[in-house]
């Protein structure tokens, strides 16, 4: 029988949890429409974090998502975090 070595997902889960708790910029303006736009970020971060945890679990235990590279997925999330932070700094200059 061909037994596949189970992959360790502790490091990936730790990186995903750290991603969730990274400090994020909170922007408040006088416009309720801009405030609604800026308040979407915590909701999106929660959705991204839960979906990454679900993909990691399914890849490790039910052998789904065979083509997903977990390290690339987490690295992409951190790059998204940095780009969103830069975007917020740029909009802060124009809105503020």
mmCIF file of C-alpha atoms in Angstrom:
data_model
loop_
_atom_site.group_PDB
_atom_site.id
_atom_site.type_symbol
_atom_site.label_atom_id
_atom_site.label_comp_id
_atom_site.label_asym_id
_atom_site.label_seq_id
_atom_site.Cartn_x
_atom_site.Cartn_y
_atom_site.Cartn_z
ATOM 1 C CA UNK A 1 0.000 0.000 0.000
ATOM 2 C CA UNK A 2 1.087 3.507 -0.720
ATOM 3 C CA UNK A 3 0.816 5.467 2.500
ATOM 4 C CA UNK A 4 1.217 9.184 2.079
ATOM 5 C CA UNK A 5 2.989 11.028 4.832
ATOM 6 C CA UNK A 6 0.517 13.348 6.564
ATOM 7 C CA UNK A 7 1.430 16.994 6.238
ATOM 8 C CA UNK A 8 1.921 19.182 9.286
ATOM 9 C CA UNK A 9 -0.369 22.189 9.265
ATOM 10 C CA UNK A 10 0.617 23.721 12.608
ATOM 11 C CA UNK A 11 2.873 26.368 11.061
ATOM 12 C CA UNK A 12 0.286 27.264 8.428
ATOM 13 C CA UNK A 13 -2.475 27.593 11.015
ATOM 14 C CA UNK A 14 -0.207 29.714 13.216
ATOM 15 C CA UNK A 15 0.576 32.032 10.301
ATOM 16 C CA UNK A 16 -3.138 32.352 9.490
ATOM 17 C CA UNK A 17 -4.028 33.163 13.118
ATOM 18 C CA UNK A 18 -1.220 35.746 13.285
ATOM 19 C CA UNK A 19 -2.605 37.253 10.066
ATOM 20 C CA UNK A 20 -5.994 37.646 11.742
ATOM 21 C CA UNK A 21 -4.537 39.508 14.730
ATOM 22 C CA UNK A 22 -2.258 41.875 12.793
ATOM 23 C CA UNK A 23 -2.941 45.513 13.673
ATOM 24 C CA UNK A 24 -5.094 47.275 11.133
ATOM 25 C CA UNK A 25 -5.726 50.940 10.511
ATOM 26 C CA UNK A 26 -9.103 52.256 11.595
ATOM 27 C CA UNK A 27 -10.229 55.261 9.554
ATOM 28 C CA UNK A 28 -13.209 57.384 10.509
ATOM 29 C CA UNK A 29 -14.450 60.254 8.365
ATOM 30 C CA UNK A 30 -17.407 62.613 8.456
ATOM 31 C CA UNK A 31 -19.053 60.826 5.555
ATOM 32 C CA UNK A 32 -21.162 57.774 6.454
ATOM 33 C CA UNK A 33 -20.554 56.289 3.002
ATOM 34 C CA UNK A 34 -16.766 56.367 3.408
ATOM 35 C CA UNK A 35 -17.115 54.978 6.924
ATOM 36 C CA UNK A 36 -19.171 52.068 5.578
ATOM 37 C CA UNK A 37 -16.461 51.419 2.974
ATOM 38 C CA UNK A 38 -13.686 51.467 5.576
ATOM 39 C CA UNK A 39 -15.650 49.260 8.000
ATOM 40 C CA UNK A 40 -15.790 46.436 5.438
ATOM 41 C CA UNK A 41 -12.155 45.530 6.077
ATOM 42 C CA UNK A 42 -12.638 43.648 9.403
ATOM 43 C CA UNK A 43 -15.453 41.614 7.840
ATOM 44 C CA UNK A 44 -13.314 40.752 4.810
ATOM 45 C CA UNK A 45 -10.355 39.787 7.017
ATOM 46 C CA UNK A 46 -12.581 37.425 9.008
ATOM 47 C CA UNK A 47 -13.930 35.820 5.826
ATOM 48 C CA UNK A 48 -10.429 35.429 4.355
ATOM 49 C CA UNK A 49 -9.084 33.947 7.603
ATOM 50 C CA UNK A 50 -11.918 31.440 7.979
ATOM 51 C CA UNK A 51 -11.669 30.373 4.340
ATOM 52 C CA UNK A 52 -7.892 29.841 4.652
ATOM 53 C CA UNK A 53 -8.394 27.743 7.802
ATOM 54 C CA UNK A 54 -11.079 25.710 6.036
ATOM 55 C CA UNK A 55 -8.853 25.108 2.985
ATOM 56 C CA UNK A 56 -5.938 24.103 5.228
ATOM 57 C CA UNK A 57 -8.120 21.645 7.173
ATOM 58 C CA UNK A 58 -9.628 20.135 4.024
ATOM 59 C CA UNK A 59 -6.227 19.759 2.376
ATOM 60 C CA UNK A 60 -4.761 18.030 5.417
ATOM 61 C CA UNK A 61 -7.594 15.742 6.448
ATOM 62 C CA UNK A 62 -9.950 15.135 3.538
ATOM 63 C CA UNK A 63 -7.377 15.431 0.723
ATOM 64 C CA UNK A 64 -9.254 18.142 -1.175
ATOM 65 C CA UNK A 65 -7.630 21.177 -2.819
ATOM 66 C CA UNK A 66 -4.720 19.110 -4.126
ATOM 67 C CA UNK A 67 -3.376 21.926 -6.284
ATOM 68 C CA UNK A 68 -3.269 24.496 -3.465
ATOM 69 C CA UNK A 69 0.149 25.406 -2.081
ATOM 70 C CA UNK A 70 -0.497 26.454 1.509
ATOM 71 C CA UNK A 71 2.634 28.578 1.772
ATOM 72 C CA UNK A 72 1.665 30.550 -1.332
ATOM 73 C CA UNK A 73 -1.851 31.048 0.001
ATOM 74 C CA UNK A 74 -0.623 32.466 3.319
ATOM 75 C CA UNK A 75 2.073 34.559 1.629
ATOM 76 C CA UNK A 76 -0.594 35.973 -0.685
ATOM 77 C CA UNK A 77 -2.716 36.925 2.321
ATOM 78 C CA UNK A 78 0.202 38.805 3.889
ATOM 79 C CA UNK A 79 0.881 40.589 0.589
ATOM 80 C CA UNK A 80 -2.820 41.498 0.439
ATOM 81 C CA UNK A 81 -2.518 42.895 3.977
ATOM 82 C CA UNK A 82 0.435 45.081 2.968
ATOM 83 C CA UNK A 83 -1.272 46.319 -0.191
ATOM 84 C CA UNK A 84 -4.464 47.129 1.711
ATOM 85 C CA UNK A 85 -2.428 49.069 4.274
ATOM 86 C CA UNK A 86 -0.739 51.070 1.515
ATOM 87 C CA UNK A 87 -4.134 51.696 -0.089
ATOM 88 C CA UNK A 88 -5.493 52.983 3.223
ATOM 89 C CA UNK A 89 -2.538 55.315 3.650
ATOM 90 C CA UNK A 90 -3.090 56.682 0.142
ATOM 91 C CA UNK A 91 -6.825 57.206 0.662
ATOM 92 C CA UNK A 92 -6.142 58.801 4.014
ATOM 93 C CA UNK A 93 -4.091 61.448 2.218
ATOM 94 C CA UNK A 94 -6.930 62.203 -0.213
ATOM 95 C CA UNK A 95 -9.937 61.846 2.104
ATOM 96 C CA UNK A 96 -8.445 63.315 5.265
#
